[in-house]
Amino acid sequence: MLKILNAPEAAQRKLGVVLSYVNIFVSTILTLVYTPFFLRALGQSEFGLYSLASSVIGYLAILDLGFGNAVTVYTAKYASSGEVERMHKLHGTIFSVYLVMSAVIVLAGAALLANLHAIFGAKLSTSEMGEIRIMLMLLTANLAISFPFSIYSSILTAHENFVFIKLIGIFRTIALPLAAVPALLLGYKAIAIVIIATAVNLICVAADFIYCKRKVSPVISVRNFDAPTLKQIFGYSFFIFLGIVVDQVNWNVDNFILGAVAGATAVSTYAVASTINATFVTLSLTISGVMLPKIAKMVSANSTDSELSAEFIKIGRLQFYVIFFIASLLVIFGREFIVLWAGANYEISYAIALILVLPVSVPLIQNLGLAVLQAKNKVKFRSIAAFCVTLVNIAISIPLAKAYGGVGAACGTAFAITLLNICVMNIYYSRVIGLDIAKFWRNIGAMVVKFAPAIAVSLAINYALDLRGVSFLLICGGLYSAMFVLSAYFWAMNDYERAIFGGIAAKIRRRA
């Protein structure tokens, strides 16, 4: 274990990706087993309250102001150039700001609780209001306590300690359901789940703190606060912060709107679709999430646009295989899966999931572009454009949610995703950043065509036989997966990708 934790940077990136997929695999298995039990143990209304409280408190997390990303980027640059004193000032300054933000979180949480009835009183019962109040208090305290210590995770990321970070992620994935199941069996409800989630989070925060102190030994003190450093970092992080605000609003505003205009049941059906969509986001971050320090170093070394484009296309192709595979599985088998997994009451979640997942698939395979923007300090345009699009999202989602419930709210979000990430950003990447977007889409388009036969055959089998049940999902899903892998290996992959696939297959055979 110590050998793995002390692996060099290149190995850390590879192991980080592998452990990310291990985490996703474990998370998927636990989700398949745990979520149906969780839904039935809580009930639709209680699950809706839990989802609503989590969404509302998510808005307080934006008080990070983008400083976490700034710590990662600038620590990587300063470590690479040996500017130790500037690094100490950076860490002391950001830690001081985080302490202030913790106080702001407490005040914001108190203000939210004071106005809770005015926001949700029209659609939530008295007992539901009491429960969500307690959950919001717990979640606010959790966020306020853990906020200052998040700097240690950013420092570990900057130093490419991905193995430890991903192992903590796996622990977080496993610990919550393992602790929650006994509580639910004993009759406890959503409040108990929030208490358990808080405990798990604080354990992970403490682990980051201890490991970072021993491995990196950063000098973090409020005495190192430096106003010029804050001004410099704020100039970078403000637009990162604006992007975080936009993401939080786009992915949580629908729950907020539905809670206000439609009630807890509508929130619960939307939350099931959001769970599926969140998996897509996690999958996309698996590879690109470990690339930010490398991209920052490439930009610092004045890499050319063609070199950055090559990296952008290489990573985009790898992400495409994962994203497109899961998206196509959802299209072909999603309805039956959701009914079996969550229950017949959640069938509408299939339509909501499709509306969210299909447009978001495009920016997910282009996620490395965001790392390039951040490393080049070119996030201003995207953040401003995203803010404008978010206002449009809110404006159209409210009437759509009133008229069509969760489906309408999802349509508003899908429109915002398409306008910003598919239309606007591809033009910006090409004309301003210098990425070869035309070549990128030629690559992706050629790959999509190679999978058309497998998709067509699976759709034909699905609709011709009209099979249902777990056996149908396992047999037909397995058949499609086999066709997808064969199509990828023999038709879609290039030599680099086949070498990666062959290496993974060889390791599996050796361990079998």
XYZ file of C-alpha atoms in Angstrom:
512
model
C 0.000 0.000 0.000
C 2.816 2.441 0.885
C 4.452 1.731 -2.486
C 1.250 2.647 -4.306
C 0.745 5.805 -2.245
C 4.314 6.898 -3.049
C 4.104 6.203 -6.794
C 5.549 8.879 -9.153
C 3.296 11.520 -10.730
C 2.652 9.726 -14.043
C 1.774 6.523 -12.189
C -0.399 8.507 -9.766
C -2.453 9.814 -12.711
C -2.935 6.325 -14.157
C -3.710 4.774 -10.770
C -6.011 7.698 -10.032
C -8.049 6.926 -13.142
C -8.135 3.197 -12.308
C -9.232 3.851 -8.721
C -11.839 6.299 -9.980
C -13.368 3.562 -12.079
C -13.158 1.185 -9.111
C -15.067 3.791 -7.134
C -17.632 4.125 -9.909
C -18.022 0.336 -10.110
C -18.471 0.044 -6.339
C -20.813 3.026 -6.334
C -22.881 1.554 -9.166
C -23.253 -1.809 -7.430
C -24.175 -0.160 -4.142
C -26.583 2.179 -5.925
C -28.315 -0.721 -7.663
C -28.735 -2.545 -4.361
C -29.076 0.329 -1.905
C -31.184 2.927 -3.730
C -34.343 0.794 -4.185
C -34.175 -0.116 -0.492
C -33.486 3.533 0.363
C -36.473 4.750 -1.686
C -38.852 2.215 -0.170
C -37.570 2.629 3.392
C -37.957 6.403 3.254
C -40.985 6.652 0.964
C -41.471 9.166 -1.841
C -42.210 12.150 0.381
C -39.307 11.556 2.798
C -36.887 10.919 -0.077
C -38.077 14.131 -1.710
C -37.352 16.057 1.499
C -33.859 14.570 1.714
C -33.141 15.501 -1.921
C -34.566 18.983 -1.439
C -32.456 19.676 1.667
C -29.316 18.443 -0.105
C -30.038 20.667 -3.106
C -30.698 23.763 -1.007
C -27.541 23.356 1.066
C -25.580 22.876 -2.147
C -25.963 26.575 -2.795
C -23.928 27.365 0.338
C -21.052 25.276 -1.043
C -20.517 27.902 -3.751
C -18.942 30.111 -1.071
C -15.717 28.288 -1.945
C -15.528 31.169 -4.471
C -13.381 29.059 -6.788
C -10.428 29.221 -4.391
C -10.105 25.422 -4.240
C -9.385 25.319 -7.958
C -7.001 28.275 -7.600
C -5.078 26.470 -4.856
C -4.616 23.438 -7.123
C -3.487 25.441 -10.171
C -1.170 27.892 -8.400
C 0.301 25.310 -6.015
C 1.198 23.151 -9.028
C 2.814 26.160 -10.745
C 4.718 27.341 -7.655
C 5.895 23.822 -6.812
C 7.101 23.362 -10.397
C 9.032 26.667 -10.338
C 10.311 26.320 -6.749
C 8.566 29.476 -5.460
C 8.143 28.258 -1.874
C 7.501 31.649 -0.263
C 4.709 32.471 -2.717
C 3.190 29.062 -1.988
C 3.180 29.762 1.772
C 1.466 33.107 1.193
C -1.074 31.449 -1.097
C -2.003 28.777 1.447
C -2.164 31.168 4.404
C -4.292 33.634 2.467
C -6.804 31.071 1.219
C -7.057 29.395 4.633
C -7.855 32.779 6.213
C -10.550 33.411 3.609
C -12.019 29.953 4.247
C -12.342 30.721 7.960
C -14.334 33.838 7.108
C -16.465 31.859 4.663
C -17.317 29.339 7.390
C -18.793 32.171 9.430
C -20.710 33.373 6.363
C -22.097 29.854 5.851
C -23.430 29.818 9.409
C -25.092 33.213 8.909
C -26.520 32.215 5.514
C -27.872 28.976 6.975
C -29.510 30.896 9.814
C -31.117 33.308 7.338
C -32.396 30.391 5.268
C -33.921 28.721 8.318
C -35.586 31.976 9.356
C -37.297 32.246 5.960
C -37.989 28.555 5.402
C -41.759 28.826 5.759
C -41.973 31.660 3.252
C -40.066 29.581 0.678
C -41.590 26.111 1.082
C -44.566 26.579 3.397
C -47.121 26.541 0.581
C -46.206 23.018 -0.586
C -44.768 21.246 2.484
C -46.760 20.046 5.491
C -45.984 21.078 9.071
C -44.175 17.803 9.803
C -42.196 18.049 6.555
C -41.176 21.598 7.448
C -39.918 20.382 10.830
C -37.823 17.626 9.256
C -36.260 19.777 6.565
C -35.394 22.395 9.192
C -33.374 19.859 11.209
C -31.664 18.499 8.083
C -30.659 21.982 6.949
C -29.201 22.749 10.391
C -27.085 19.588 10.293
C -25.927 20.119 6.719
C -25.019 23.753 7.414
C -22.905 22.737 10.417
C -21.242 19.993 8.364
C -20.298 22.426 5.608
C -19.093 25.142 7.989
C -16.801 22.746 9.878
C -15.294 21.056 6.823
C -14.912 24.202 4.689
C -11.523 25.500 5.960
C -9.957 22.052 5.765
C -10.861 21.567 2.096
C -7.605 23.359 1.285
C -5.711 20.178 2.165
C -7.510 18.172 -0.528
C -6.656 20.886 -3.092
C -2.992 20.763 -2.061
C -2.915 16.969 -2.396
C -4.440 17.289 -5.876
C -1.821 19.875 -6.885
C 0.936 17.474 -5.814
C -0.832 14.684 -7.761
C -1.467 12.444 -4.752
C -4.383 10.920 -6.626
C -4.127 7.439 -5.098
C -4.885 8.657 -1.582
C -7.599 11.031 -2.810
C -9.357 8.260 -4.731
C -9.046 5.788 -1.831
C -10.780 8.327 0.405
C -13.444 8.635 -2.278
C -13.981 4.868 -2.243
C -14.292 4.914 1.552
C -16.864 7.707 1.314
C -18.830 5.706 -1.265
C -18.917 2.561 0.857
C -19.306 4.019 4.350
C -22.577 5.908 3.901
C -24.776 3.037 2.654
C -23.185 0.509 5.018
C -23.997 2.724 7.988
C -27.376 3.878 6.659
C -28.901 0.433 6.049
C -28.981 -0.580 9.748
C -30.422 2.833 10.638
C -33.205 2.464 8.066
C -33.930 -1.103 9.212
C -34.346 0.225 12.748
C -36.946 2.671 11.467
C -34.911 5.864 11.317
C -35.599 8.238 8.438
C -33.977 11.068 6.486
C -32.609 12.945 9.507
C -30.585 9.888 10.540
C -29.147 9.622 7.014
C -28.020 13.253 7.197
C -26.325 12.595 10.563
C -24.487 9.598 9.095
C -23.469 11.562 5.984
C -22.113 14.331 8.205
C -20.033 11.880 10.239
C -18.607 10.209 7.115
C -17.697 13.570 5.596
C -15.906 14.764 8.734
C -13.899 11.523 8.884
C -12.781 12.050 5.272
C -11.885 15.690 5.949
C -9.795 14.629 8.950
C -8.025 11.983 6.835
C -7.134 14.585 4.172
C -5.745 16.874 6.869
C -3.593 14.200 8.535
C -2.226 12.728 5.283
C -1.443 16.132 3.768
C 0.413 17.179 6.923
C 2.534 14.026 6.835
C 3.054 13.749 3.070
C 3.357 17.349 1.869
C 3.861 19.274 5.139
C 2.370 22.539 3.872
C 2.942 25.700 5.888
C -0.571 27.026 6.527
C -1.036 29.916 8.925
C -3.240 32.991 9.063
C -0.022 34.922 9.750
C 0.890 34.335 6.097
C -2.175 36.219 4.889
C -1.118 38.519 2.062
C -3.462 41.100 0.512
C -1.662 41.271 -2.885
C -1.867 37.475 -3.131
C -5.587 37.607 -2.369
C -6.072 40.222 -5.085
C -4.182 38.103 -7.615
C -5.984 34.875 -6.738
C -9.379 36.549 -6.592
C -8.845 37.885 -10.106
C -8.428 34.271 -11.243
C -10.921 32.571 -8.953
C -13.837 34.998 -9.337
C -14.775 33.608 -12.715
C -14.195 30.057 -11.480
C -16.598 30.974 -8.683
C -19.118 32.348 -11.168
C -18.887 29.056 -13.069
C -19.480 27.132 -9.831
C -22.536 29.282 -9.120
C -23.874 28.548 -12.579
C -23.302 24.800 -12.208
C -24.978 24.738 -8.796
C -27.960 26.665 -10.107
C -28.322 24.627 -13.286
C -28.192 21.279 -11.462
C -30.146 22.242 -8.330
C -32.601 24.915 -9.409
C -35.045 22.349 -10.777
C -35.359 20.661 -7.374
C -35.794 24.072 -5.764
C -38.457 25.144 -8.286
C -40.300 21.821 -8.097
C -40.260 21.969 -4.288
C -41.888 25.400 -4.448
C -44.464 24.795 -7.222
C -45.099 21.027 -7.253
C -44.190 19.466 -3.870
C -41.951 16.712 -2.481
C -43.261 13.915 -4.742
C -42.270 15.788 -7.904
C -38.844 16.414 -6.378
C -38.397 12.689 -5.690
C -39.091 11.629 -9.303
C -36.721 14.303 -10.553
C -34.098 13.227 -7.990
C -34.016 9.678 -9.396
C -33.238 11.089 -12.846
C -30.672 13.429 -11.286
C -28.934 10.431 -9.705
C -28.441 8.913 -13.146
C -27.262 12.235 -14.544
C -24.815 12.660 -11.651
C -23.231 9.335 -12.616
C -22.462 10.799 -16.034
C -20.788 13.806 -14.486
C -18.708 11.526 -12.251
C -17.679 9.394 -15.221
C -16.487 12.410 -17.167
C -14.423 13.704 -14.248
C -12.683 10.351 -13.823
C -10.076 11.096 -16.474
C -10.169 14.881 -16.812
C -10.250 15.304 -13.031
C -6.650 14.104 -12.728
C -5.420 16.161 -15.689
C -5.629 19.733 -14.328
C -2.136 19.771 -12.731
C -0.617 18.345 -15.947
C -2.414 20.892 -18.150
C -1.297 23.700 -15.810
C 2.310 22.548 -16.216
C 1.924 22.281 -20.025
C 0.606 25.845 -20.210
C 3.373 27.050 -17.873
C 5.887 25.401 -20.232
C 4.335 27.286 -23.202
C 2.995 24.205 -24.983
C 1.623 24.976 -28.446
C -2.049 24.969 -29.436
C -1.462 21.828 -31.486
C 0.001 20.034 -28.444
C -2.962 21.058 -26.272
C -5.370 20.062 -29.068
C -3.750 16.635 -29.302
C -4.216 16.145 -25.545
C -7.797 17.447 -25.783
C -8.668 14.986 -28.558
C -6.848 12.069 -26.906
C -8.671 12.464 -23.592
C -11.971 13.292 -25.315
C -11.852 10.041 -27.277
C -11.211 8.016 -24.118
C -14.095 9.730 -22.332
C -16.345 9.174 -25.344
C -16.200 5.379 -25.003
C -17.439 5.505 -21.422
C -20.004 8.295 -21.835
C -21.459 6.999 -25.101
C -21.688 3.439 -23.775
C -23.670 4.465 -20.693
C -25.835 6.925 -22.658
C -26.748 4.283 -25.224
C -27.540 1.781 -22.459
C -29.912 4.333 -20.956
C -31.642 4.979 -24.281
C -32.127 1.281 -25.046
C -32.827 -0.208 -21.623
C -33.396 2.775 -19.323
C -37.168 2.624 -18.914
C -37.249 -0.997 -17.778
C -34.216 -0.472 -15.555
C -35.743 2.502 -13.719
C -39.065 0.713 -13.168
C -37.298 -2.358 -11.753
C -34.802 -0.319 -9.762
C -36.885 2.512 -8.311
C -40.464 1.293 -8.811
C -43.365 1.939 -11.175
C -44.036 5.317 -9.528
C -40.758 6.553 -10.988
C -41.349 5.633 -14.658
C -41.504 9.329 -15.576
C -37.905 9.587 -14.337
C -36.824 7.826 -17.560
C -38.017 10.719 -19.714
C -36.433 13.242 -17.340
C -33.136 11.327 -17.369
C -33.020 11.253 -21.179
C -33.725 14.980 -21.395
C -30.823 15.688 -19.019
C -28.308 13.065 -20.100
C -28.316 13.349 -23.889
C -27.353 17.040 -24.145
C -24.913 16.856 -21.224
C -23.007 14.023 -22.929
C -21.360 16.539 -25.275
C -19.698 18.782 -22.663
C -18.743 15.697 -20.665
C -16.480 14.380 -23.422
C -15.000 17.886 -23.742
C -14.298 18.380 -20.031
C -10.569 18.730 -20.609
C -11.392 22.010 -22.326
C -12.337 23.440 -18.925
C -8.924 22.450 -17.569
C -7.299 24.273 -20.500
C -9.396 27.381 -19.779
C -8.429 27.292 -16.102
C -4.739 26.712 -16.785
C -4.699 29.596 -19.307
C -6.740 31.830 -16.975
C -9.379 32.161 -19.713
C -12.500 31.262 -17.739
C -13.980 34.770 -17.777
C -15.915 34.394 -21.030
C -17.410 31.015 -20.149
C -18.458 32.157 -16.698
C -20.205 35.279 -17.998
C -21.877 33.360 -20.832
C -22.941 30.627 -18.402
C -24.392 33.200 -16.014
C -26.517 34.712 -18.791
C -27.701 31.287 -19.929
C -28.589 30.364 -16.334
C -30.902 33.358 -16.084
C -32.631 32.075 -19.210
C -32.814 28.600 -17.637
C -34.558 29.918 -14.520
C -36.916 32.113 -16.540
C -38.158 29.250 -18.710
C -37.984 26.455 -16.099
C -40.491 28.051 -13.699
C -43.438 28.127 -16.148
C -42.398 24.771 -17.640
C -42.295 23.188 -14.159
C -45.733 24.577 -13.336
C -47.164 23.207 -16.580
C -45.300 19.902 -16.992
C -43.670 19.118 -13.633
C -40.274 17.431 -13.680
C -40.248 16.971 -17.458
C -40.770 20.692 -18.004
C -38.057 21.648 -15.527
C -35.634 19.239 -17.209
C -36.387 20.763 -20.621
C -35.351 24.187 -19.331
C -32.050 22.807 -18.046
C -31.429 20.848 -21.260
C -31.935 24.004 -23.311
C -29.381 25.842 -21.158
C -26.843 23.011 -21.517
C -27.262 22.922 -25.288
C -26.995 26.678 -25.754
C -23.912 27.115 -23.568
C -21.844 23.965 -23.862
C -22.666 22.748 -27.346
C -23.157 26.007 -29.261
C -21.253 28.814 -27.540
C -18.262 26.992 -26.044
C -17.297 25.025 -29.150
C -17.006 28.295 -31.055
C -14.942 29.822 -28.226
C -12.634 26.800 -27.938
C -11.932 27.003 -31.657
C -11.617 30.748 -32.303
C -10.102 32.009 -29.039
C -8.383 29.132 -27.214
C -6.975 27.601 -30.395
C -8.204 24.042 -29.910
C -8.846 22.104 -33.114
C -12.580 21.567 -32.582
C -13.208 20.576 -36.211
C -10.715 17.720 -35.890
C -12.214 16.760 -32.530
C -15.701 16.381 -34.008
C -14.382 14.524 -37.050
C -12.927 11.999 -34.616
C -16.119 11.729 -32.558
C -18.398 11.570 -35.609
C -16.384 8.740 -37.130
C -16.567 6.847 -33.830
C -20.351 7.247 -33.491
C -20.908 5.680 -36.917
C -18.930 2.580 -35.880
C -21.420 1.846 -33.070
C -24.591 2.332 -35.136
C -24.997 -1.397 -36.024
C -24.771 -2.502 -32.371
C -27.337 0.106 -31.309
C -29.692 -0.740 -34.188
C -29.594 -4.481 -33.429
C -30.238 -3.915 -29.714
C -33.149 -1.543 -30.360
C -34.660 -4.046 -32.790
C -34.402 -6.879 -30.246
C -35.832 -4.667 -27.515
C -38.918 -3.609 -29.453
C -39.485 -6.864 -31.363
C -39.404 -9.193 -28.356
C -40.846 -6.717 -25.827
C -39.162 -8.634 -23.005
C -39.312 -7.434 -19.416
C -37.681 -8.211 -16.088
C -34.212 -8.689 -14.686
C -33.401 -11.550 -17.085
C -34.151 -9.308 -20.061
C -31.857 -6.592 -18.763
C -29.001 -8.979 -18.019
C -29.171 -10.931 -21.288
C -29.858 -8.071 -23.699
C -27.628 -5.655 -21.800
C -24.815 -8.201 -21.861
C -25.329 -8.819 -25.586
C -25.197 -5.103 -26.346
C -22.118 -4.648 -24.143
C -20.302 -7.402 -26.037
C -21.216 -5.843 -29.399
C -20.094 -2.432 -28.141
C -16.686 -3.708 -26.989
C -16.097 -5.572 -30.265
C -17.151 -2.551 -32.322
C -14.852 -0.338 -30.276
C -11.814 -2.604 -30.510
C -12.016 -3.569 -34.185
C -13.581 -0.436 -35.709
C -13.339 2.629 -33.478
C -10.078 2.459 -31.493
C -6.735 3.768 -32.708
C -3.410 2.103 -31.894
C -2.936 4.086 -28.657
C -6.392 3.098 -27.380
C -5.920 -0.559 -28.367
C -2.640 -0.584 -26.437
C -4.426 0.721 -23.329
C -7.226 -1.835 -23.748
C -4.708 -4.638 -24.336
C -2.736 -3.653 -21.246
C -5.847 -3.703 -19.068
C -6.935 -7.064 -20.522
C -3.463 -8.527 -19.902
C -3.512 -7.421 -16.253
C -6.953 -8.973 -15.785
C -5.765 -12.278 -17.303
C -2.689 -12.366 -15.048
C -4.798 -11.866 -11.936
C -7.528 -14.303 -12.989
